[in-house]
Coordinates of C-alpha atoms and ligand atoms in Angstrom, one line a residue:
X319 CA 29.9 4.3 26.3
X320 CA 29.7 4.4 22.6
X321 CA 26.4 6.0 21.8
X322 CA 23.4 4.3 20.2
X323 CA 22.9 5.0 16.6
X324 CA 18.9 6.8 15.5
X325 CA 17.3 5.3 13.0
X326 CA 17.7 7.8 10.0
X327 CA 14.8 10.8 10.2
X328 CA 11.2 9.5 8.2
X329 CA 12.9 6.1 8.0
X330 CA 10.3 4.0 9.9
X331 CA 11.0 0.8 11.7
X332 CA 7.7 -1.4 11.4
X333 CA 7.7 -3.3 14.9
X334 CA 6.4 -6.5 15.6
X335 CA 3.2 -6.0 16.4
X336 CA 2.3 -3.3 13.4
X337 CA 4.4 -5.5 11.2
X338 CA 1.7 -8.2 12.5
X339 CA -1.5 -5.7 11.3
X340 CA 0.8 -4.7 7.8
X341 CA 1.2 -8.9 7.0
X342 CA -3.1 -9.0 7.4
X343 CA -3.9 -5.7 5.4
X344 CA -1.1 -7.1 2.2
X345 CA -2.7 -10.5 2.6
X346 CA -6.2 -9.3 2.2
X347 CA -5.0 -7.2 -1.3
X348 CA -2.9 -9.7 -2.0
X349 CA -5.9 -12.2 -2.3
X350 CA -8.5 -9.9 -3.9
X351 CA -5.7 -8.5 -6.2
X352 CA -5.4 -12.1 -7.7
X353 CA -9.3 -12.6 -7.7
X354 CA -9.5 -10.1 -10.2
X355 CA -6.8 -12.1 -12.2
X356 CA -3.8 -9.3 -11.7
X357 CA -0.4 -10.8 -11.6
X358 CA 3.0 -9.8 -9.9
X359 CA 5.6 -8.0 -10.6
X360 CA 8.9 -7.0 -9.0
X361 CA 11.3 -4.4 -10.5
X362 CA 14.1 -2.9 -8.8
X363 CA 14.5 -0.1 -6.0
X364 CA 17.3 1.8 -8.0
X365 CA 16.5 2.6 -11.1
X366 CA 18.2 5.5 -14.2
X367 CA 17.5 9.3 -12.5
X368 CA 16.0 9.7 -16.2
X369 CA 13.5 7.9 -15.6
X370 CA 11.8 9.4 -13.1
X371 CA 12.6 12.8 -14.8
X372 CA 10.9 11.6 -17.8
X373 CA 8.6 9.8 -16.7
X374 CA 7.1 11.4 -13.6
X375 CA 8.2 14.9 -15.1
X376 CA 10.7 17.8 -14.2
X377 CA 8.2 20.3 -13.1
X378 CA 6.9 18.0 -10.2
X379 CA 7.7 18.6 -6.2
X380 CA 8.9 14.9 -6.4
X381 CA 11.5 15.5 -9.4
X382 CA 12.4 18.8 -8.4
X383 CA 13.2 18.0 -4.9
X384 CA 12.1 14.9 -3.6
X385 CA 13.9 12.6 -4.5
X386 CA 16.9 10.5 -3.6
X387 CA 19.5 10.9 -6.2
X388 CA 23.0 9.7 -5.8
X389 CA 25.6 9.0 -8.4
X390 CA 26.7 5.2 -8.6
X391 CA 30.5 4.2 -8.5
X392 CA 30.4 4.4 -12.4
X393 CA 29.2 8.6 -12.4
X394 CA 25.5 7.0 -13.1
X395 CA 22.8 8.9 -12.2
X396 CA 20.8 7.0 -10.1
X397 CA 18.0 7.2 -7.6
X398 CA 15.5 5.0 -5.3
X399 CA 12.3 4.5 -6.6
X400 CA 10.1 7.5 -5.6
X401 CA 7.0 5.5 -7.2
X402 CA 6.0 2.7 -8.8
X403 CA 4.5 3.1 -12.5
X404 CA 7.3 4.2 -14.0
X405 CA 9.5 1.6 -13.3
X406 CA 6.8 -0.8 -13.9
X407 CA 6.1 0.8 -17.4
X408 CA 10.5 0.9 -18.2
X409 CA 10.4 -3.4 -17.0
X410 CA 7.1 -4.3 -19.3
X411 CA 8.7 -2.2 -21.9
X412 CA 12.3 -4.0 -21.7
X413 CA 11.3 -7.2 -21.9
X414 CA 8.7 -6.8 -24.9
X415 CA 5.6 -7.4 -23.1
X416 CA 3.4 -4.3 -23.8
X417 CA 3.3 -3.7 -27.3
X418 CA 0.1 -5.5 -29.0
X419 CA -0.8 -7.1 -25.1
X420 CA -3.0 -6.6 -22.7
X421 CA -1.2 -6.9 -18.5
X422 CA -2.3 -6.2 -15.8
X423 CA -0.2 -6.2 -12.6
X424 CA 0.7 -5.8 -9.4
X425 CA 3.3 -4.9 -7.4
X426 CA 4.6 -3.1 -4.0
X427 CA 7.2 -2.7 -1.7
X428 CA 9.1 0.6 -0.7
X429 CA 9.6 4.0 -2.0
X430 CA 11.7 6.8 -1.3
X431 CA 10.6 10.5 -0.5
X432 CA 12.6 13.3 1.0
X433 CA 9.6 14.6 2.2
X434 CA 8.7 16.2 5.7
X435 CA 7.6 13.6 8.1
X436 CA 4.5 13.3 10.7
X437 CA 2.5 10.6 11.2
X438 CA 1.4 8.9 8.1
X439 CA 4.1 10.7 5.5
X440 CA 8.0 8.8 5.8
X441 CA 11.1 9.5 3.8
X442 CA 10.4 5.2 3.3
X443 CA 7.1 4.4 2.5
X444 CA 5.0 1.2 1.2
X445 CA 3.1 1.5 -1.7
X446 CA 1.0 -2.3 -3.1
X447 CA -0.2 -0.9 -6.9
X448 CA -1.6 -2.0 -9.5
X449 CA -1.0 -1.3 -13.3
X450 CA -3.5 -2.2 -16.4
X451 CA -1.9 -1.9 -20.3
X452 CA -3.3 -1.8 -23.7
X453 CA -6.8 -1.1 -22.5
X454 CA -7.7 2.2 -23.4
X455 CA -11.8 1.7 -22.5
X456 CA -13.4 3.1 -19.4
X457 CA -14.1 -0.2 -17.8
X458 CA -10.5 -1.1 -16.9
X459 CA -10.6 2.2 -14.9
X460 CA -13.7 1.3 -13.8
X461 CA -11.7 -2.9 -12.4
X462 CA -9.1 -0.3 -11.0
X463 CA -11.8 1.6 -8.6
X464 CA -14.0 -1.4 -7.9
X465 CA -10.4 -3.3 -6.9
X466 CA -9.6 -0.7 -4.4
X467 CA -13.5 -0.9 -3.5
X468 CA -12.8 -3.8 -2.1
X469 CA -10.0 -3.5 -0.5
X470 CA -11.8 -0.9 1.4
X471 CA -14.3 -3.8 2.3
X472 CA -12.6 -6.6 2.9
X473 CA -11.1 -4.4 5.8
X474 CA -13.8 -2.9 6.8
X475 CA -12.6 1.0 6.1
X476 CA -14.9 1.6 4.1
X477 CA -16.8 3.8 5.5
X478 CA -13.9 5.9 6.0
X479 CA -13.0 6.7 2.3
X480 CA -14.5 8.4 -0.6
X481 CA -13.5 8.4 -4.0
X482 CA -12.8 11.7 -5.5
X483 CA -12.7 12.0 -9.1
X484 CA -11.7 14.3 -12.4
X485 CA -10.4 13.8 -15.7
X486 CA -8.0 15.8 -16.6
X487 CA -8.8 15.5 -20.6
X488 CA -6.3 14.2 -23.5
X489 CA -2.8 15.8 -23.9
X490 CA -4.3 18.6 -26.2
X491 CA -7.2 19.8 -24.4
X492 CA -4.7 20.0 -20.8
X493 CA -2.9 22.1 -22.6
X494 CA -5.4 24.5 -24.2
X495 CA -6.7 24.3 -20.1
X496 CA -3.1 24.9 -19.3
X497 CA -2.9 28.3 -21.6
X498 CA -6.0 29.7 -20.3
X499 CA -5.5 29.3 -16.6
X500 CA -2.0 31.1 -17.4
X501 CA -3.5 33.8 -19.1
X502 CA -6.3 33.7 -16.0
X503 CA -4.0 34.0 -13.5
X504 CA -0.9 36.2 -14.8
X505 CA -2.6 39.5 -14.1
X506 CA -3.1 38.4 -10.6
X507 CA 0.5 36.7 -10.1
X508 CA 0.7 38.8 -6.2
X509 CA -1.9 37.5 -5.2
X510 CA -0.8 34.1 -5.4
X511 CA 0.6 32.3 -2.5
X512 CA 4.9 31.6 -2.8
X513 CA 4.4 28.6 -4.4
X514 CA 1.6 29.0 -7.0
X515 CA 3.6 32.0 -8.2
X516 CA 6.6 29.7 -8.8
X517 CA 4.2 26.9 -10.2
X518 CA 2.3 29.5 -12.5
X519 CA 6.1 29.5 -14.8
X520 CA 6.5 25.5 -14.2
X521 CA 3.4 23.9 -13.5
X522 CA 0.5 25.6 -13.8
X523 CA -2.1 23.0 -13.3
X524 CA -0.9 22.0 -9.6
X525 CA -1.9 25.5 -8.6
X526 CA -5.9 24.3 -8.6
X527 CA -4.7 21.7 -5.9
X528 CA -3.0 24.9 -3.3
X529 CA -3.6 24.6 0.0
X530 CA -4.1 28.6 0.6
X531 CA -7.4 29.6 0.5
X532 CA -6.6 33.0 -0.4
X533 CA -5.0 31.0 -4.5
X534 CA -8.7 29.3 -4.0
X535 CA -10.5 31.7 -3.5
X536 CA -9.2 33.1 -6.8
X537 CA -9.8 29.7 -8.6
X538 CA -13.0 30.1 -8.2
X539 CA -13.6 33.0 -11.1
X540 CA -11.0 30.5 -13.2
X541 CA -11.7 28.8 -16.7
X542 CA -12.6 25.5 -15.9
X543 CA -10.7 21.9 -16.9
X544 CA -14.3 20.8 -18.0
X545 CA -15.1 23.1 -20.5
X546 CA -11.6 22.2 -22.2
X547 CA -12.6 18.6 -22.1
X548 CA -12.4 17.3 -25.9
X549 CA -15.6 15.2 -27.5
X550 CA -13.4 11.6 -26.9
X551 CA -12.6 12.6 -23.4
X552 CA -15.9 13.8 -22.4
X553 CA -17.5 10.3 -23.6
X554 CA -14.8 8.8 -21.6
X555 CA -15.4 10.5 -18.7
X556 CA -19.6 10.0 -18.6
X557 CA -19.1 6.2 -19.6
X558 CA -16.8 6.3 -16.6
X559 CA -19.5 8.0 -13.7
X560 CA -22.3 6.1 -15.7
X561 CA -20.6 2.3 -15.3
X562 CA -19.3 3.5 -11.3
X563 CA -22.9 4.5 -10.1
X564 CA -24.1 1.0 -11.9
X565 CA -21.8 -0.9 -10.0
X566 CA -22.5 0.8 -6.8
X567 CA -19.1 2.7 -6.0
X568 CA -19.3 6.6 -5.0
X569 CA -17.8 9.0 -6.2
X570 CA -17.5 12.7 -5.6
X571 CA -16.3 14.9 -8.9
X572 CA -13.6 17.5 -7.5
X573 CA -12.8 19.6 -10.6
X574 CA -9.5 20.7 -8.7
X575 CA -8.0 17.2 -8.6
X576 CA -4.6 17.1 -10.9
X577 CA -2.5 14.5 -8.8
X578 CA 1.3 15.3 -8.3
X579 CA 3.1 13.3 -11.1
X580 CA 2.8 14.7 -14.6
X581 CA 1.9 11.4 -17.0
X582 CA -2.2 11.3 -16.1
X583 CA -4.4 11.9 -19.1
X584 CA -8.3 11.4 -18.9
X585 CA -9.1 9.7 -15.5
X586 CA -7.5 10.8 -12.1
X587 CA -9.0 9.7 -8.8
X588 CA -8.0 9.9 -5.2
X589 CA -9.3 8.0 -2.3
X590 CA -9.1 9.8 1.0
X591 CA -9.8 9.7 4.7
X592 CA -11.0 12.3 6.8
X593 CA -9.6 9.8 9.9
X594 CA -6.1 10.3 9.4
X595 CA -6.0 14.2 9.6
X596 CA -3.8 15.8 6.9
X597 CA -2.8 12.8 5.6
X598 CA -5.8 12.2 3.8
X599 CA -5.8 10.6 0.4
X600 CA -4.8 6.8 1.5
X601 CA -4.2 5.6 -2.4
X602 CA -4.2 7.7 -6.2
X603 CA -3.9 7.0 -9.5
X604 CA -5.1 7.1 -13.0
X605 CA -4.9 6.9 -16.9
X606 CA -1.1 7.7 -18.3
X607 CA -1.8 6.7 -22.1
X608 CA 0.8 8.7 -23.4
X609 CA 3.2 7.2 -20.5
X610 CA 4.6 4.2 -22.3
X611 CA 5.3 6.2 -25.8
X612 CA 7.5 9.2 -23.0
X613 CA 9.7 6.4 -21.7
X614 CA 10.7 5.4 -25.1
X615 CA 8.1 2.7 -26.3
X616 CA 4.8 2.4 -28.9
X617 CA 1.8 4.4 -27.9
X618 CA 0.4 2.2 -25.6
X619 CA -3.0 2.6 -22.8
X620 CA -2.3 3.0 -19.5
X621 CA -4.3 3.2 -16.1
X622 CA -3.5 2.0 -12.3
X623 CA -3.2 3.5 -8.9
X624 CA -0.7 2.9 -6.0
X625 CA -2.2 2.7 -2.6
X626 CA -0.2 3.9 0.9
X627 CA 0.0 1.0 2.7
X628 CA 1.4 2.9 6.2
X629 CA -1.9 5.1 5.4
X630 CA -4.2 1.5 5.0
X631 CA -2.9 0.3 7.8
X632 CA -3.3 3.2 10.2
X633 CA -7.0 3.3 9.4
X634 CA -7.1 -0.6 9.9
X635 CA -5.7 -0.1 13.4
X636 CA -8.6 2.2 13.8
X637 CA -11.1 0.1 12.8
X638 CA -9.4 -2.9 15.1
X639 CA -9.2 -0.9 18.2
X640 CA -11.6 -3.4 20.0
X641 CA -10.4 -6.5 18.4
X642 CA -6.8 -8.1 19.7
X643 CA -4.6 -7.9 16.0
X644 CA -3.6 -11.3 15.0
X645 CA -1.9 -13.8 17.5
X646 CA 1.5 -14.1 17.3
X647 CA 2.0 -17.7 19.1
X648 CA -0.8 -20.2 19.3
X649 CA 0.9 -23.1 21.1
X650 CA 4.1 -23.1 23.2
X651 CA 6.2 -26.1 24.2
X652 CA 8.0 -25.7 27.1
X653 CA 10.7 -28.6 27.5
X654 CA 11.1 -29.7 31.3
X655 CA 15.0 -30.6 31.1
X656 CA 17.5 -30.7 28.1
X657 CA 16.5 -34.8 27.5
X658 CA 13.5 -33.7 25.8
X659 CA 15.0 -31.2 23.7
X660 CA 15.4 -33.5 20.7
X661 CA 11.7 -34.8 21.5
X662 CA 10.1 -31.4 22.0
X663 CA 11.3 -30.0 18.7
X664 CA 10.3 -32.8 16.8
X665 CA 6.1 -33.1 17.9
X666 CA 6.6 -29.1 17.5
X667 CA 7.8 -29.6 13.8
X668 CA 5.0 -32.7 13.3
X669 CA 2.5 -30.3 14.3
X670 CA 3.8 -27.3 11.9
X671 CA 3.2 -30.4 9.6
X672 CA -0.1 -30.9 10.8
X673 CA -1.5 -27.4 11.1
X674 CA 0.6 -25.0 9.2
X675 CA -1.5 -22.1 9.8
X676 CA -0.2 -22.5 13.7
X677 CA 2.6 -20.5 15.1
X678 CA 3.9 -22.8 17.0
X679 CA 7.2 -22.0 19.4
X680 CA 9.5 -23.9 21.5
X681 CA 11.0 -22.8 24.5
X682 CA 14.3 -21.9 24.7
X683 CA 16.8 -21.3 27.5
X684 CA 15.9 -23.9 30.0
X685 CA 14.3 -22.9 33.3
X686 CA 11.5 -23.9 36.0
X687 CA 8.2 -24.8 34.2
X688 CA 7.1 -22.2 36.2
X689 CA 9.2 -19.4 34.9
X690 CA 8.0 -21.3 31.2
X691 CA 4.4 -21.5 31.5
X692 CA 4.6 -17.5 32.5
X693 CA 6.5 -16.9 29.2
X694 CA 4.0 -19.1 27.4
X695 CA 1.2 -16.4 28.8
X696 CA 2.8 -13.3 27.9
X697 CA 3.3 -14.6 24.4
X698 CA -0.1 -14.7 23.7
X699 CA -0.2 -18.6 22.9
X700 CA -3.4 -20.3 23.6
X701 CA -2.1 -23.4 24.8
X702 CA 1.1 -24.5 26.5
X703 CA 2.5 -27.6 25.5
X704 CA 4.6 -29.4 28.8
X705 CA 6.6 -32.3 28.2
X706 CA 8.5 -33.7 30.8
X707 CA 10.3 -37.3 30.7
X708 CA 7.2 -39.2 31.5
X709 CA 5.7 -37.7 28.8
X710 CA 8.3 -38.2 26.0
X711 CA 8.7 -41.7 27.3
X712 CA 5.0 -42.7 26.9
X713 CA 4.4 -40.4 23.6
X714 CA 2.4 -38.1 25.3
X715 CA 1.8 -34.8 25.9
X716 CA 0.0 -32.4 28.9
X717 CA -1.9 -29.5 27.3
X718 CA -2.8 -26.6 28.8
X719 CA -5.3 -24.5 27.7
X720 CA -4.0 -20.8 29.1
X721 CA -6.8 -18.6 28.0
X722 CA -10.5 -20.0 28.5
X723 CA -10.5 -22.8 30.9
X724 CA -7.2 -23.2 32.5
X725 CA -7.5 -26.6 32.0
X726 CA -4.7 -29.4 31.4
X727 CA -5.1 -32.7 30.5
X728 CA -2.6 -35.3 29.1
X729 CA -3.0 -36.9 25.2
X730 CA -1.4 -39.2 23.3
X731 CA 0.7 -37.7 20.7
X732 CA -1.0 -38.9 17.7
X733 CA -4.2 -36.4 19.5
X734 CA -2.7 -33.6 19.6
X735 CA -3.7 -31.4 16.0
X736 CA -7.3 -32.5 17.0
X737 CA -7.1 -31.6 20.6
X738 CA -6.0 -28.3 19.0
X739 CA -8.0 -27.8 16.3
X740 CA -11.5 -28.7 17.9
X741 CA -11.2 -26.6 21.1
X742 CA -12.2 -22.7 22.3
X743 CA -9.0 -20.6 20.4
X744 CA -8.6 -22.8 16.7
X745 CA -7.1 -20.9 14.0
X746 CA -8.7 -21.7 10.8
X747 CA -6.6 -23.3 8.4
Ligands
HAM502 P1 1.3 8.9 -5.4 O1 -0.3 10.0 -5.5 O2 1.9 10.4 -5.4 O3 1.3 8.7 -6.7 O4 0.3 8.0 -3.9 C1 0.3 6.9 -4.1 C2 0.0 7.0 -2.6 O5 1.1 6.6 -1.5 C3 -0.6 8.5 -1.9 O6 -2.1 8.3 -2.3 C4 -0.3 8.0 -0.6 O7 -1.5 6.7 0.4 C5 1.0 7.1 -0.3 N1 2.4 7.8 -0.1 C6 2.6 9.5 -0.7 N2 3.2 9.9 0.1 C7 3.5 9.3 0.6 C8 4.8 9.5 1.8 N3 5.5 10.0 2.0 N4 4.4 8.8 3.0 C9 3.0 7.9 3.0 N5 3.0 7.3 2.4 C10 3.0 8.1 1.2 C11 2.1 7.3 -7.0 O8 3.2 6.7 -6.3 C12 1.2 6.9 -8.5 N6 2.7 6.2 -8.9 C13 0.1 6.2 -8.4 C14 -0.2 5.2 -10.0 C15 -0.7 4.6 -10.1 N7 -1.1 6.3 -10.4 C16 -1.5 5.4 -11.6 N8 -0.5 4.1 -11.4

């Protein structure tokens, strides 16, 4: 026998039951994004590698060790996108949609990072992201956070999430702080964990993020990023904090939050949860006022977030524990014999036209009515339609309620849609 193949490690199949939940989450989030007047943008999965090495930063974990990079057939180095911001900037810039304009866009789709897979962390994962361009003030940072806050409320997971907030200041405050941090840590180098020792030369700010307790202890006496903010950065951050308070969004200041991508300036944030074990961050983002210029455009303010759909869907599943997820089938049409096949298919189509929100499945493969009804039951449908010779001739249908009542009655085809929308199990149109 030929050996069956398995999925590539870290590449996950989202099977129908989970995919149904994902769709509910996606639809909810998309409606909120549209209600904030954000517009969708779709960008390719493959970009030139240079976009990410320049945009995300050579010294980040993503670029150093997590990208899926390959040579195209003509020898160009291309990479499966590890995140969405750089591609979004590239696309808007390439099409002349950034200079002297404002943009509010969102995107969604798979991202790829060669990380160690575990629950909530995959090598192909799914993000929904939003980006705002041309708006340098703190009100657009606040709007992005208000959007996220709305997401959690709409999904019923707001009590499971917490917002952590920090400011990294402008590029110049950051480099002054970086120098001070290196001065402080260099004599202590031997006491740092291995990763932090390496980062001391390549990306010292990331040491603030270290998971090692010993390193965190050393950092308690280290210079503080907030002491290096210039007046303008300080004002931006103070205004953001008071705006968030005024619109009722709670947050926790976290001086050590620096994020894993190099493009941030001023605001950085992460929405985290304790309900998913070690995969705490469910959404992260911030301001990146230098990125457009770094990628070859004119100086343009930018800010945004990326939300990890795999993780948000896991959280959503926890609050749904009691409620069944959206049912895959509402109406199951039994076909008594091949003579009624065409009538049944037409009837099903008429119902789909009349009740666009209903999911209508026509039985395939023949068999006894008893077996067809068993299939109808396991499909999760609320109603079974039974269409036999007599019904087809008379233009009627027998409708059996498979859930609450078990009752069966015969109605005229013209009455069917009304019956299905008034009884128990009705679906919102
Ligand atoms: P990020 O923090 O690298 O930011 O990713 C955003 C979110 O994607 C994370 O909070 C997490 O929920 C999810 N995520 C990341 N890696 C994985 C993984 N291996 N498996 C499952 N989920 C994962 C960015 O990507 C930035 N582009 C966000 C942004 C947009 N900043 C400004 N604009």
